[in-house]
JSON list of C-alpha atoms in Angstrom, two decimals:
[
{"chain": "A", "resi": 796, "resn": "UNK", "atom": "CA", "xyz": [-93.94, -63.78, -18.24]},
{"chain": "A", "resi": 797, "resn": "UNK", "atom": "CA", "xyz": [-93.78, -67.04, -16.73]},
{"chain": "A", "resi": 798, "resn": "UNK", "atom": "CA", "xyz": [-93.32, -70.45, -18.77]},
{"chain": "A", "resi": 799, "resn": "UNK", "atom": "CA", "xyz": [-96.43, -71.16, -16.82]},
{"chain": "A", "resi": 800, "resn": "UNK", "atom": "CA", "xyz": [-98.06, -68.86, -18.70]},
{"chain": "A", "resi": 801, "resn": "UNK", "atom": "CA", "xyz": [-96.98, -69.39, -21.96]},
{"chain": "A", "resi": 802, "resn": "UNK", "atom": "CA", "xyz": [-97.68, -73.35, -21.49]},
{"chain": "A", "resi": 803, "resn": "UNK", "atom": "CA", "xyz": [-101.47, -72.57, -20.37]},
{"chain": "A", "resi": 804, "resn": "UNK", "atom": "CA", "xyz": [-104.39, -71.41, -21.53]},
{"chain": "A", "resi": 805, "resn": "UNK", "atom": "CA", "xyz": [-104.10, -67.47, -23.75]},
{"chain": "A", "resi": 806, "resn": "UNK", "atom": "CA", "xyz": [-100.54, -68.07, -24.04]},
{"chain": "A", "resi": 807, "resn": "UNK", "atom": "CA", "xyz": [-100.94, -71.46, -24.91]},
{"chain": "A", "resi": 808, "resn": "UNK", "atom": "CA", "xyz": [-103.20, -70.23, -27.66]},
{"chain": "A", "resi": 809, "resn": "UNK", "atom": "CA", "xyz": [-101.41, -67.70, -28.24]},
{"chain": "A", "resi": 810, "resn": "UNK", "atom": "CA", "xyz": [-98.57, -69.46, -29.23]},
{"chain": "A", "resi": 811, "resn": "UNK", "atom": "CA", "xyz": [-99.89, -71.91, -31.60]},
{"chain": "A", "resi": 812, "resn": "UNK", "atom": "CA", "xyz": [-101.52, -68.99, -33.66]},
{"chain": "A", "resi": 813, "resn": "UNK", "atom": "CA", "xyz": [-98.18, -67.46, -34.14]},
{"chain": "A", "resi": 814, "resn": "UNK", "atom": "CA", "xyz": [-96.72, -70.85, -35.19]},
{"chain": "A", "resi": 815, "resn": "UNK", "atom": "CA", "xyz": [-99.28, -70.93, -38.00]},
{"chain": "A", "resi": 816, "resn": "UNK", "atom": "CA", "xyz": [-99.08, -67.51, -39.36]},
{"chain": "A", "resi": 817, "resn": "UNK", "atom": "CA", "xyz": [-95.49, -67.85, -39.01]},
{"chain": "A", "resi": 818, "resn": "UNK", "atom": "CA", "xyz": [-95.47, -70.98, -41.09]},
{"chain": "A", "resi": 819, "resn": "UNK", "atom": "CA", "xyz": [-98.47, -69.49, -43.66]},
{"chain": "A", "resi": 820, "resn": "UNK", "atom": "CA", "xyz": [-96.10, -66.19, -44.37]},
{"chain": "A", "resi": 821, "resn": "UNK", "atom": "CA", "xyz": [-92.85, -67.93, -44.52]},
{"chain": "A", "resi": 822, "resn": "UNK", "atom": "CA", "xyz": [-94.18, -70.22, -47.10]},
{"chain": "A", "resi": 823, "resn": "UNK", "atom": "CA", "xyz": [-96.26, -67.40, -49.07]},
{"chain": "A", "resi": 824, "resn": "UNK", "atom": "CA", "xyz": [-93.15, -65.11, -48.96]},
{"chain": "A", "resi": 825, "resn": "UNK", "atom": "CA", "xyz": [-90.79, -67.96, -50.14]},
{"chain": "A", "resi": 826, "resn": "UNK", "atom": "CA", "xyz": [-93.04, -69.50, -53.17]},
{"chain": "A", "resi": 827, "resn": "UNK", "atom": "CA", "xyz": [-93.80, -65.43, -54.36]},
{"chain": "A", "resi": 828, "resn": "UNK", "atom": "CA", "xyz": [-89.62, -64.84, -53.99]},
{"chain": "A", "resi": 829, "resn": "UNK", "atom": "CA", "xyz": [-89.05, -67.74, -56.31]},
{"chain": "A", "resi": 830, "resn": "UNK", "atom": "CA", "xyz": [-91.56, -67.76, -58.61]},
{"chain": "A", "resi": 831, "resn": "UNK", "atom": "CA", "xyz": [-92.22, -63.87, -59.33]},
{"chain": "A", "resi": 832, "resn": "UNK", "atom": "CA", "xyz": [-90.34, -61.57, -57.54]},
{"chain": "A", "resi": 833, "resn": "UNK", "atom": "CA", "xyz": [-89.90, -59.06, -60.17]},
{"chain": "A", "resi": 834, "resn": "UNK", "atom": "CA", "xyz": [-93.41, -58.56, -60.45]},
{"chain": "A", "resi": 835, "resn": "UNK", "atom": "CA", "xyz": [-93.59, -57.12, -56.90]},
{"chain": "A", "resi": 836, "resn": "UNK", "atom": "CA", "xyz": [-90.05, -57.15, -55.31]},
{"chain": "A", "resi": 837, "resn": "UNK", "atom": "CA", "xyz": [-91.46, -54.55, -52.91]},
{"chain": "A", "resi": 838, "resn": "UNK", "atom": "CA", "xyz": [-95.01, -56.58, -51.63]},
{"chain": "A", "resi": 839, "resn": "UNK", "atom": "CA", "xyz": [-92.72, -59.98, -51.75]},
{"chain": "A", "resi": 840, "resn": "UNK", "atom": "CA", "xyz": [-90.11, -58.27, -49.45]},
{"chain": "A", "resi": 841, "resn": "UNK", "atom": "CA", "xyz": [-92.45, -56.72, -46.96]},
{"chain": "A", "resi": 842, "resn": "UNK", "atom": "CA", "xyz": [-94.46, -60.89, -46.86]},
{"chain": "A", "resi": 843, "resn": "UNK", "atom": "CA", "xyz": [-90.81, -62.15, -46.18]},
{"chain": "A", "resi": 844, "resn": "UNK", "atom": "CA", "xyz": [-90.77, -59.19, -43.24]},
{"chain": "A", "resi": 845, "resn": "UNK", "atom": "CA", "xyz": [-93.94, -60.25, -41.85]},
{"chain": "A", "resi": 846, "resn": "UNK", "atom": "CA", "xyz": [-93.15, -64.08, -41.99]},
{"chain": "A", "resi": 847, "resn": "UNK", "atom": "CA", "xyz": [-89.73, -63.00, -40.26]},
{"chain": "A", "resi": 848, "resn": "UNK", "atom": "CA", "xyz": [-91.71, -61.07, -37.61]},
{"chain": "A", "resi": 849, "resn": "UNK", "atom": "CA", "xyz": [-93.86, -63.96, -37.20]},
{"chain": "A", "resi": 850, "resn": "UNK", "atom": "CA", "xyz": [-91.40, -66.51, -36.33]},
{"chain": "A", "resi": 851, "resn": "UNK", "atom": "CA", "xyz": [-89.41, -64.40, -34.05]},
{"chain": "A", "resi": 852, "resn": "UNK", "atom": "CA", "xyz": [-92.78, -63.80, -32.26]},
{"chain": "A", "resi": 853, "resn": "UNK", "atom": "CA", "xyz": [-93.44, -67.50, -32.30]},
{"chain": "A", "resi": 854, "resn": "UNK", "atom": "CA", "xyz": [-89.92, -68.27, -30.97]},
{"chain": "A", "resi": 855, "resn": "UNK", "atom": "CA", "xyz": [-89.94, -65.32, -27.76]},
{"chain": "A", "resi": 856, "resn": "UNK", "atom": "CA", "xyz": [-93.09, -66.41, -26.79]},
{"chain": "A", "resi": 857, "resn": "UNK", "atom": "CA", "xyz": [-92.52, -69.95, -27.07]},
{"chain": "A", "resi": 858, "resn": "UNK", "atom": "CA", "xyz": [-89.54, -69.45, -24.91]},
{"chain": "A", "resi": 859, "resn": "UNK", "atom": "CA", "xyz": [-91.03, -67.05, -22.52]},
{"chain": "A", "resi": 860, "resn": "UNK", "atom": "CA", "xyz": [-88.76, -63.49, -23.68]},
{"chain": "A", "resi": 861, "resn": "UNK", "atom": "CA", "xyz": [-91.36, -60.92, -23.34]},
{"chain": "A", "resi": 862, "resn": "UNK", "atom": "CA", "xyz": [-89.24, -58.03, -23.88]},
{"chain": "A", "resi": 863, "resn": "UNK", "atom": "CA", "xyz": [-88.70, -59.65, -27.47]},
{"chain": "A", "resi": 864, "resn": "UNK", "atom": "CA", "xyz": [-92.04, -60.62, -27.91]},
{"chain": "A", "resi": 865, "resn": "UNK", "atom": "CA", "xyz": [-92.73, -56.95, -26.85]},
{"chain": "A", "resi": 866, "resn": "UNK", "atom": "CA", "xyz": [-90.84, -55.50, -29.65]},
{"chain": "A", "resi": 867, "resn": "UNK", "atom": "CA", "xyz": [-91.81, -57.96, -32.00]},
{"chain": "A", "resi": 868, "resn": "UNK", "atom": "CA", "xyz": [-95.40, -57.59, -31.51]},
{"chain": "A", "resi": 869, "resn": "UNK", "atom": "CA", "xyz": [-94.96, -53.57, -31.93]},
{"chain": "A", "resi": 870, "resn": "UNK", "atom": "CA", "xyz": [-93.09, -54.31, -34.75]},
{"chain": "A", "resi": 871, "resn": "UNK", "atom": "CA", "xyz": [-95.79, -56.09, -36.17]},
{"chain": "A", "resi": 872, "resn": "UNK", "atom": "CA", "xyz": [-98.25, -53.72, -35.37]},
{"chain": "A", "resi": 873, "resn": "UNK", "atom": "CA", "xyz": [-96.27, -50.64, -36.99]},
{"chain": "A", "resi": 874, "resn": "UNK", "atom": "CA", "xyz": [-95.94, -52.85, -40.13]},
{"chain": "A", "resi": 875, "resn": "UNK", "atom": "CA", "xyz": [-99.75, -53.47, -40.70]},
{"chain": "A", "resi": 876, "resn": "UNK", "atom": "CA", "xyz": [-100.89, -50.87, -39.58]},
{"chain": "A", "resi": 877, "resn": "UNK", "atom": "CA", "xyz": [-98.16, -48.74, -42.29]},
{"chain": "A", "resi": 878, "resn": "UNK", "atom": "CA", "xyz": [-98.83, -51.58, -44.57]},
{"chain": "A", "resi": 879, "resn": "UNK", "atom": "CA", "xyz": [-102.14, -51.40, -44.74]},
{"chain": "A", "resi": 880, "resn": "UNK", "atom": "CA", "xyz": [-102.53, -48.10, -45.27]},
{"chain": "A", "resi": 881, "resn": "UNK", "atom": "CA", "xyz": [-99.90, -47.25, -47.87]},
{"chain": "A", "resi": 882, "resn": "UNK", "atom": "CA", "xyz": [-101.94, -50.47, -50.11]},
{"chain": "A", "resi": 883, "resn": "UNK", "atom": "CA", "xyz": [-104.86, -48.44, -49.47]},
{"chain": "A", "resi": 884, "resn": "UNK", "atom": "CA", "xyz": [-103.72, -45.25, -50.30]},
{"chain": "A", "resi": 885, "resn": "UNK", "atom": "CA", "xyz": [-101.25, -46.25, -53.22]},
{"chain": "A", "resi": 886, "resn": "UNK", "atom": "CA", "xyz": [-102.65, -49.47, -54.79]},
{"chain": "A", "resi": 887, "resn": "UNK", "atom": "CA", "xyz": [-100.22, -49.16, -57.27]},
{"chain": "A", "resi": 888, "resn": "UNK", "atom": "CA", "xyz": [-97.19, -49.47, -55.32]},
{"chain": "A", "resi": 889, "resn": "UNK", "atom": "CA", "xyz": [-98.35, -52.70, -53.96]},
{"chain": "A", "resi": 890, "resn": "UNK", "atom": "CA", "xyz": [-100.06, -54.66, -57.59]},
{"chain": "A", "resi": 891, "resn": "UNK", "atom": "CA", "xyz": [-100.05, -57.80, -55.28]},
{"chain": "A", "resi": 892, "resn": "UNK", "atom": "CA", "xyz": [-100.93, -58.72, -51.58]},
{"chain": "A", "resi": 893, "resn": "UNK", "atom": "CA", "xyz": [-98.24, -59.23, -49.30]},
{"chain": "A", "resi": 894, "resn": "UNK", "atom": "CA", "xyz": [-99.58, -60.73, -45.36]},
{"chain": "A", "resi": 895, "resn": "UNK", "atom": "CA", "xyz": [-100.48, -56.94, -43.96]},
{"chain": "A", "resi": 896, "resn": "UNK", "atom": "CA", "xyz": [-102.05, -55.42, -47.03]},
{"chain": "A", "resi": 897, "resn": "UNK", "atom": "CA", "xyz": [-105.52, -54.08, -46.50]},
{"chain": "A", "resi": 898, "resn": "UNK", "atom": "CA", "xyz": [-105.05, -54.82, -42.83]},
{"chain": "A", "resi": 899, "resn": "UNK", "atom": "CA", "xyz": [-104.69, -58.24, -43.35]},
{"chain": "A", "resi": 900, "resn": "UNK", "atom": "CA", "xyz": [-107.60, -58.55, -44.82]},
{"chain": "A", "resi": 901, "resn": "UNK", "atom": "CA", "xyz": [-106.43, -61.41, -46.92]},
{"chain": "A", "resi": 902, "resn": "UNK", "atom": "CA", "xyz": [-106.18, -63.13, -43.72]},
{"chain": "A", "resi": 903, "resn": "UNK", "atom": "CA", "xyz": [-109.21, -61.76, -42.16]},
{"chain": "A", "resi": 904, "resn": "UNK", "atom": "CA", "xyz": [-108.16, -59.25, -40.59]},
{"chain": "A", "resi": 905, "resn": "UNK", "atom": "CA", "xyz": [-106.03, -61.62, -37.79]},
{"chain": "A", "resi": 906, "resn": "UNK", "atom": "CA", "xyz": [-102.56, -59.78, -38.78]},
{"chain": "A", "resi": 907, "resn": "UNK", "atom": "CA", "xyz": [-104.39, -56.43, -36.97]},
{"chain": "A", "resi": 908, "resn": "UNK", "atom": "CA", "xyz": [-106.04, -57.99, -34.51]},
{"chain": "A", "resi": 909, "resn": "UNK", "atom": "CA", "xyz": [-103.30, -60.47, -33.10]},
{"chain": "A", "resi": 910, "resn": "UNK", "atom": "CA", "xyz": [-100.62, -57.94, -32.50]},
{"chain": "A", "resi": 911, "resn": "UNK", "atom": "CA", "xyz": [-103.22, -56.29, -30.26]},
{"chain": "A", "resi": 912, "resn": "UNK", "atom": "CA", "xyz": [-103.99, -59.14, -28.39]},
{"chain": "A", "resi": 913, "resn": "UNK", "atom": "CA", "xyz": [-100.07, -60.44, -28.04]},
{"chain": "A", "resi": 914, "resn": "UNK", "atom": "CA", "xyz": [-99.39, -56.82, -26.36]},
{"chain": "A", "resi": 915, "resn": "UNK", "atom": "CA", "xyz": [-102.33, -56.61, -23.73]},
{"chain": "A", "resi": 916, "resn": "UNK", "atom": "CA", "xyz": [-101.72, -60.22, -22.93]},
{"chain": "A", "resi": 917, "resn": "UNK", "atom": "CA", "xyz": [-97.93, -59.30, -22.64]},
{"chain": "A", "resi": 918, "resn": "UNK", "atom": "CA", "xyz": [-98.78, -56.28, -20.85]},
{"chain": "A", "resi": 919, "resn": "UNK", "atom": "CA", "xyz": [-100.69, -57.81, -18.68]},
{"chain": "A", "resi": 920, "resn": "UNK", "atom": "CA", "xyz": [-97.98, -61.04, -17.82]},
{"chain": "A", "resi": 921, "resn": "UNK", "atom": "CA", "xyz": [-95.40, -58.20, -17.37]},
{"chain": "A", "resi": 922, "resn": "UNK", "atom": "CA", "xyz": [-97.88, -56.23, -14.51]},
{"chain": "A", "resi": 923, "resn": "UNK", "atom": "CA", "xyz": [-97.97, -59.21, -12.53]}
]
């Protein structure tokens, strides 16, 4: 991956999108940490995951480290797609929302969607 390609167009995009949910879920995991974590400690923990996923994403693409982004963006996959199906299955072991629950549906769905995009654009930077 070129920083060509991350400075144009999809990656461009790309990019910025990560930068927001990266800010959204830092600040959602830090307010929920310090104002009621022992009402969820596990759903605050996994939001302060995500947001942590999130800015390393932001950062590897930003900077052009596919590899990293690679791993990040499978990492994030793993997590909603384990996420979202343990706060489906269990609803009780996650009484509040962290960023992947549901799918992301509190998001509209963008935490399962993006990490598919971010790997077949990555995938397809690292072909050429």
């Amino acid at each position: 991956m070129s920083d060509a390609a991350v400075r144009s167009g999809p990656g461009r995009v790309l990019v910025a999108v990560y930068g927001v949910f990266a800010l959204a879920a830092t600040s959602r995991a830090a307010v929920q940490i310090a104002t009621r974590f022992a009402e969820a400690p596990l759903a605050y923990a996994l939001s302060a995951l995500a947001a942590v996923v999130y800015i390393v994403l932001t950062v590897a693409l930003a900077r052009g480290a596919a590899r990293m982004a690679l791993a990040a963006c499978l990492v994030e996959l793993i997590g909603v797609l384990v996420v979202g199906t343990l706060s489906l299955a269990d609803p009780a072991a996650f009484p509040h929302a962290t960023v992947w629950s549901g799918y992301g549906s509190g998001y509209g769905f963008v935490p399962l969607v993006l990490p598919v995009v971010g790997l077949l654009w990555l995938l397809r930077g690292v072909r050429r």
